[in-house]
Coordinates of N, CA and C in Angstrom, one line a residue:
X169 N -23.2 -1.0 -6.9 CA -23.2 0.4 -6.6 C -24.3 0.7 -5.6
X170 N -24.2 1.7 -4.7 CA -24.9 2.3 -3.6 C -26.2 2.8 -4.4
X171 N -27.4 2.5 -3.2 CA -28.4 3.2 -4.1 C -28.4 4.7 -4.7
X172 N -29.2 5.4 -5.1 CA -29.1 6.6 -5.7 C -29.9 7.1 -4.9
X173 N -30.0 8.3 -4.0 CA -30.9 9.0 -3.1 C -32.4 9.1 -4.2
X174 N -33.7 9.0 -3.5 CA -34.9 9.7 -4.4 C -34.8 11.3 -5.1
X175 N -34.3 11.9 -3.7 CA -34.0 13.4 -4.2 C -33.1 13.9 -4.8
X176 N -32.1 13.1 -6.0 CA -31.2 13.2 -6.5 C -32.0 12.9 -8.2
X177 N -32.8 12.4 -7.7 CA -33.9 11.6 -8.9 C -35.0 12.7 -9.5
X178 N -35.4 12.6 -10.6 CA -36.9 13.6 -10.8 C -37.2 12.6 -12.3
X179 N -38.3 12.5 -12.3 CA -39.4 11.6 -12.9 C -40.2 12.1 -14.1
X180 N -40.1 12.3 -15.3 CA -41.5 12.8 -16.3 C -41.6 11.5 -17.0
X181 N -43.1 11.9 -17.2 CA -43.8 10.8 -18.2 C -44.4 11.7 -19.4
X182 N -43.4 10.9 -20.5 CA -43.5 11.9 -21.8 C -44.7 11.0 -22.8
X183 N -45.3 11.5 -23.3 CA -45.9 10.8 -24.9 C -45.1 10.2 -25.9
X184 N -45.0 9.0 -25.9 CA -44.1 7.9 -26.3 C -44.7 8.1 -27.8
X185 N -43.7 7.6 -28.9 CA -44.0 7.3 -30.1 C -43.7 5.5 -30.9
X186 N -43.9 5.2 -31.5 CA -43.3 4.1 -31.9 C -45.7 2.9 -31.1
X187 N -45.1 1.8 -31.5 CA -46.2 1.1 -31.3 C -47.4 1.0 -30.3
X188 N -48.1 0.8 -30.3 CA -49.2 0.9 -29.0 C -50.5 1.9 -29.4
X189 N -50.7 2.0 -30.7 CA -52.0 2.8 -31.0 C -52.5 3.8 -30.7
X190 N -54.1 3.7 -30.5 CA -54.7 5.1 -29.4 C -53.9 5.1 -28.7
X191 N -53.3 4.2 -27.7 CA -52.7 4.5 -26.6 C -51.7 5.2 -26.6
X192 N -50.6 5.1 -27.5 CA -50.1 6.3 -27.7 C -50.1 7.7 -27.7
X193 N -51.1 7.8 -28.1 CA -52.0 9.1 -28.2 C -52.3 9.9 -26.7
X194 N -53.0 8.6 -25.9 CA -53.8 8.9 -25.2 C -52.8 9.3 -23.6
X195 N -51.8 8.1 -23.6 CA -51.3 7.8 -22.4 C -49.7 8.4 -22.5
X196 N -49.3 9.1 -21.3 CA -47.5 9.4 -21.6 C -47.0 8.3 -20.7
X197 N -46.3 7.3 -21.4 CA -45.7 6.0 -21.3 C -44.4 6.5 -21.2
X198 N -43.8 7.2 -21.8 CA -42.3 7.0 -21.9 C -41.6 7.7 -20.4
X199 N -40.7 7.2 -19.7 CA -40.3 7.8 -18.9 C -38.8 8.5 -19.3
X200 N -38.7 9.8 -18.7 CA -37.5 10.6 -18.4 C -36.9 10.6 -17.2
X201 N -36.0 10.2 -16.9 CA -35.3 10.1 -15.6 C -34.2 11.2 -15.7
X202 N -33.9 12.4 -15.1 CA -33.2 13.3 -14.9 C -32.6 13.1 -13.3
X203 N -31.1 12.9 -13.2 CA -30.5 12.5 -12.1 C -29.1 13.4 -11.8
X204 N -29.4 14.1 -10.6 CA -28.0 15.3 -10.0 C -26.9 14.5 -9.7
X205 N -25.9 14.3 -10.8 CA -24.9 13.5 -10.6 C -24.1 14.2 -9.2
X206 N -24.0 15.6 -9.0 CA -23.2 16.4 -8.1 C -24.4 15.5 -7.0
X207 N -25.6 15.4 -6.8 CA -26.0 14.9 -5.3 C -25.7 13.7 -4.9
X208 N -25.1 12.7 -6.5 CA -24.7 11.3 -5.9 C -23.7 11.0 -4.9
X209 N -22.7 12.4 -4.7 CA -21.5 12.1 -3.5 C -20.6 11.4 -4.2
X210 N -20.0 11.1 -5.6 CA -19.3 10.4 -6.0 C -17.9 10.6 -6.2
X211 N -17.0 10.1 -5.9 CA -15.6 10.2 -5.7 C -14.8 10.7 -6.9
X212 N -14.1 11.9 -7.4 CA -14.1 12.6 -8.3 C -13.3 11.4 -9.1
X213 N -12.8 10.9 -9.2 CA -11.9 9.9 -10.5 C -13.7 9.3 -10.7
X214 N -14.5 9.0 -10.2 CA -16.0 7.8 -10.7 C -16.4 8.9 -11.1
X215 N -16.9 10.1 -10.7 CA -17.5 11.1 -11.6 C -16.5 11.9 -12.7
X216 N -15.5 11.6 -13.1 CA -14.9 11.7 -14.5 C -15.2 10.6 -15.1
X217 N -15.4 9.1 -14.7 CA -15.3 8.3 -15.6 C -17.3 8.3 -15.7
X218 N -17.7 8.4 -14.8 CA -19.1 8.9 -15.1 C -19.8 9.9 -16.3
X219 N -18.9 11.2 -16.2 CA -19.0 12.1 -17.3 C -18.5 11.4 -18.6
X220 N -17.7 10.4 -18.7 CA -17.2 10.0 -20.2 C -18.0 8.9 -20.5
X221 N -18.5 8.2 -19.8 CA -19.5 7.1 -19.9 C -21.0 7.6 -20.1
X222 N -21.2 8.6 -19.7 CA -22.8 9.3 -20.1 C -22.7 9.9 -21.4
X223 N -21.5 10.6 -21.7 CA -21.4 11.1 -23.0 C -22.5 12.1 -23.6
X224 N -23.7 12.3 -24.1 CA -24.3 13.4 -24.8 C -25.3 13.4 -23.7
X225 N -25.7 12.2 -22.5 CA -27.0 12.2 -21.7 C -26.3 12.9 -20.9
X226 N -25.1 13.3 -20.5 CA -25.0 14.5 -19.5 C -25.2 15.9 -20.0
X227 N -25.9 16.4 -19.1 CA -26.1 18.2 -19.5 C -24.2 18.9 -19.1
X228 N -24.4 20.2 -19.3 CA -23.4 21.0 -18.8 C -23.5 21.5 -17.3
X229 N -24.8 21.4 -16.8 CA -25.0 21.0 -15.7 C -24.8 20.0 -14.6
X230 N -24.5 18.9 -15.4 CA -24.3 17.7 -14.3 C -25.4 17.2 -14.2
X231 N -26.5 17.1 -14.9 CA -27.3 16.4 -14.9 C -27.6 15.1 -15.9
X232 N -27.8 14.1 -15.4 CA -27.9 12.8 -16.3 C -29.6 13.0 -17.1
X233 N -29.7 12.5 -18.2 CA -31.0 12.8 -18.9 C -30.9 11.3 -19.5
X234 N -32.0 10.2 -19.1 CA -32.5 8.9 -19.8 C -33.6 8.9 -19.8
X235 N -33.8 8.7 -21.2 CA -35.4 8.5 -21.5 C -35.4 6.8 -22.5
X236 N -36.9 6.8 -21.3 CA -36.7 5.0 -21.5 C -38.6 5.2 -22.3
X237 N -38.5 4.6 -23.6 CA -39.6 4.5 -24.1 C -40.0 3.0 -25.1
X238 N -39.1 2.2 -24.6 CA -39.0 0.8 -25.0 C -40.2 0.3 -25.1
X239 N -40.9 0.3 -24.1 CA -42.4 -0.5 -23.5 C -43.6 0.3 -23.6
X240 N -44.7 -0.3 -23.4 CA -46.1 0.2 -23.7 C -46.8 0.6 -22.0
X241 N -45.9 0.7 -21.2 CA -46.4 0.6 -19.8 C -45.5 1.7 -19.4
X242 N -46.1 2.5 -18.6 CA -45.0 3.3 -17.2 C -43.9 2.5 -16.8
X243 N -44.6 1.5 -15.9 CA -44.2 1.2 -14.8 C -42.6 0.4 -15.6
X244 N -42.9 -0.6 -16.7 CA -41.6 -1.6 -17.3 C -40.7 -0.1 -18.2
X245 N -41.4 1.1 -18.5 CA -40.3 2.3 -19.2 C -39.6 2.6 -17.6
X246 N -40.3 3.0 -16.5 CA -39.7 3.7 -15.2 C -38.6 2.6 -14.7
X247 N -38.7 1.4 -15.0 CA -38.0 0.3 -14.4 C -36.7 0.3 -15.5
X248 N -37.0 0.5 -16.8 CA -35.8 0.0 -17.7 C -35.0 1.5 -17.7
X249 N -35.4 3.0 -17.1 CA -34.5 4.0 -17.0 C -33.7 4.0 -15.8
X250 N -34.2 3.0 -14.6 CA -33.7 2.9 -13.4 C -32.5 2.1 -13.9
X251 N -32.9 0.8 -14.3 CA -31.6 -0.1 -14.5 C -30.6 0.0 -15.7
X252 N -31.2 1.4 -16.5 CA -30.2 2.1 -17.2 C -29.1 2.5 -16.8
X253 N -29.6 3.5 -15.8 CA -28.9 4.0 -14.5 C -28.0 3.6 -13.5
X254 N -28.6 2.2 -13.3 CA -27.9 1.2 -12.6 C -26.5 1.1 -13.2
X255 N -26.7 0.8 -14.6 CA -25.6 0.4 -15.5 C -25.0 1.2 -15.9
X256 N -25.3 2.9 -15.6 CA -24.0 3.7 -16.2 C -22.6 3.9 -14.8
X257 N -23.7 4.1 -13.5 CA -23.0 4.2 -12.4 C -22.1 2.8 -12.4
X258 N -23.0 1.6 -12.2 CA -21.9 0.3 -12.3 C -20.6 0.7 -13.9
X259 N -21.0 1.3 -14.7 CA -19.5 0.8 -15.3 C -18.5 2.3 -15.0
X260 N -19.1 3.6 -14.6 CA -18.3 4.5 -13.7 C -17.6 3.8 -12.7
X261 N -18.2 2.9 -12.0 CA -17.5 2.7 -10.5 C -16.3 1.6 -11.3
X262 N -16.1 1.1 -12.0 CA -15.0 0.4 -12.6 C -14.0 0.7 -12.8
X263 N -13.1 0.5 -11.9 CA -11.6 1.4 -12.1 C -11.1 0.6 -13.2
X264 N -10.4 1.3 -14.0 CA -9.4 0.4 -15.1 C -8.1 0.0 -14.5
X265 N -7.9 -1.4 -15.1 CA -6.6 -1.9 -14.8 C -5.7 -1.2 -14.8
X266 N -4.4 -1.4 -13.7 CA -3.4 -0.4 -14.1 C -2.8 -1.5 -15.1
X267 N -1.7 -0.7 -16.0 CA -0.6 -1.4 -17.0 C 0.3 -1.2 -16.5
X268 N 0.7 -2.7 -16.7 CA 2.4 -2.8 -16.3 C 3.2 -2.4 -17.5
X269 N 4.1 -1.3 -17.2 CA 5.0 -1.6 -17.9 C 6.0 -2.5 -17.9
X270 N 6.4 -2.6 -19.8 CA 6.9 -4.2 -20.0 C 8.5 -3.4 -20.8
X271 N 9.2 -4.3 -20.7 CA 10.3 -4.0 -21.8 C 10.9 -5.2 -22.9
X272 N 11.3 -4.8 -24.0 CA 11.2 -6.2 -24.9 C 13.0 -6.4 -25.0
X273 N 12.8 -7.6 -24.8 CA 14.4 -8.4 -24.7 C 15.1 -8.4 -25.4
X274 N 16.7 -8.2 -25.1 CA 17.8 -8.1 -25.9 C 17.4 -9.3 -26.9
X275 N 16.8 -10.2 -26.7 CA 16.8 -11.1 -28.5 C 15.7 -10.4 -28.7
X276 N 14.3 -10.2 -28.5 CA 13.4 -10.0 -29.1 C 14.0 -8.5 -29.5
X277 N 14.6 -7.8 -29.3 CA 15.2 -6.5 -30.3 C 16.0 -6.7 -31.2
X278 N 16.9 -8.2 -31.0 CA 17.4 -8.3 -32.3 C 16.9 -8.7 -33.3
X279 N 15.4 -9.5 -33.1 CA 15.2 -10.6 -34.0 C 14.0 -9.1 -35.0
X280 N 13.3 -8.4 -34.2 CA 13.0 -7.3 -35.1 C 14.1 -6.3 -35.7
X281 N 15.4 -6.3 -35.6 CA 16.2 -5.3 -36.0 C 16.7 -6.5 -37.9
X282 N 16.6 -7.7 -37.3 CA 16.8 -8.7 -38.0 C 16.1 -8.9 -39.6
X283 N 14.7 -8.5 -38.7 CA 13.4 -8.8 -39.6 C 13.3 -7.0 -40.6
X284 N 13.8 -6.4 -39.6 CA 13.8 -5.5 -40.8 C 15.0 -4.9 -42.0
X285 N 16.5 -5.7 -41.7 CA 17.7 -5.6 -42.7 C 16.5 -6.8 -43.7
X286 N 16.3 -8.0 -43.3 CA 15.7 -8.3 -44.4 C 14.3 -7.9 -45.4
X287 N 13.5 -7.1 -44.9 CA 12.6 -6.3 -45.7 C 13.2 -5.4 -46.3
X288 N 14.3 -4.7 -45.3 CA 15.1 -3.8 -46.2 C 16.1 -4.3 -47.9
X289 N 16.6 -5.6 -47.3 CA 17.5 -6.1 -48.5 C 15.9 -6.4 -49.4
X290 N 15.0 -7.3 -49.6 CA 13.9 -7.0 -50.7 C 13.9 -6.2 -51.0
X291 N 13.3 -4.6 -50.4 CA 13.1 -3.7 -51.0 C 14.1 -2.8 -51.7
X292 N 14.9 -3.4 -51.6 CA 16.6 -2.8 -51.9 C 16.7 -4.1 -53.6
X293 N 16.3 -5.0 -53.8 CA 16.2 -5.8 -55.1 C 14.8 -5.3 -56.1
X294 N 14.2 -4.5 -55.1 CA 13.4 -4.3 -56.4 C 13.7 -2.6 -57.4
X295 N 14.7 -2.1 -56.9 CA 15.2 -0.9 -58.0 C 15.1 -1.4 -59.1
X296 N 15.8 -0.1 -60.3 CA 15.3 -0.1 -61.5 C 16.7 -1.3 -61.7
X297 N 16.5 -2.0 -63.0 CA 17.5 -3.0 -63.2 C 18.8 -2.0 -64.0
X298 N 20.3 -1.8 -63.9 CA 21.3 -1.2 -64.8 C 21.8 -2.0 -65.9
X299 N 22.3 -1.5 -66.5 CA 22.2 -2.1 -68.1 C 24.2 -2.2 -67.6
X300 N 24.8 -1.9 -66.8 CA 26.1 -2.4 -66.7 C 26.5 -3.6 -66.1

């Protein structure tokens, strides 16, 4: 995937929770990466499959929202929201295979029309039994 402009990008460092002690406290480690999917220039079929692949991290605005608070450092949280990012645009830019349509063969239609007179004759022997 093409890089992502800087100015398409905006950066907060939040107060992380989970391990790391005072530091926790003291330092905002966790990064928020907020990204204008409308400034990435993306070709409208990759920004639909973009919007279904972000799922609840897109706003109603078009903005992407990743908050990376994995790590005890800025710099390895600001790297692991980047290559988050990396990886939602790489699986948007993924076109899906087309399907072929297929059609199933005069025997393979008989042999299921086959398969089902005989489930039908079973279930046709298990009625009530007649006393005539």
């Amino acid at each position: 995937m093409a890089e992502v402009p800087e100015d398409a990008i905006e950066e907060r460092f939040l107060a992380a929770s989970g391990p790391g002690g005072q530091n926790v406290n003291k330092v905002a480690t966790a990064c928020q990466l907020r990204v204008d999917a409308y400034a990435l220039g993306l070709h409208p079929e990759t920004f639909r499959r973009l919007r279904i692949a972000a799922g609840s991290r897109m706003t109603a605005g078009g903005t992407i929202v990743i908050t990376a608070r994995r790590y005890r450092t800025q710099e390895q949280n600001r790297a692991d929201a980047r290559a988050r990012l990396s990886d939602l645009l790489d699986t948007a830019a993924e076109r899906d295979a087309r399907r072929v349509k297929t059609k199933p063969s005069r025997a393979a239609k008989a042999r299921r029309v086959d398969a089902k007179k005989g489930r039908s004759a079973v279930k046709a022997g298990r009625g009530r039994v007649s006393m005539e």
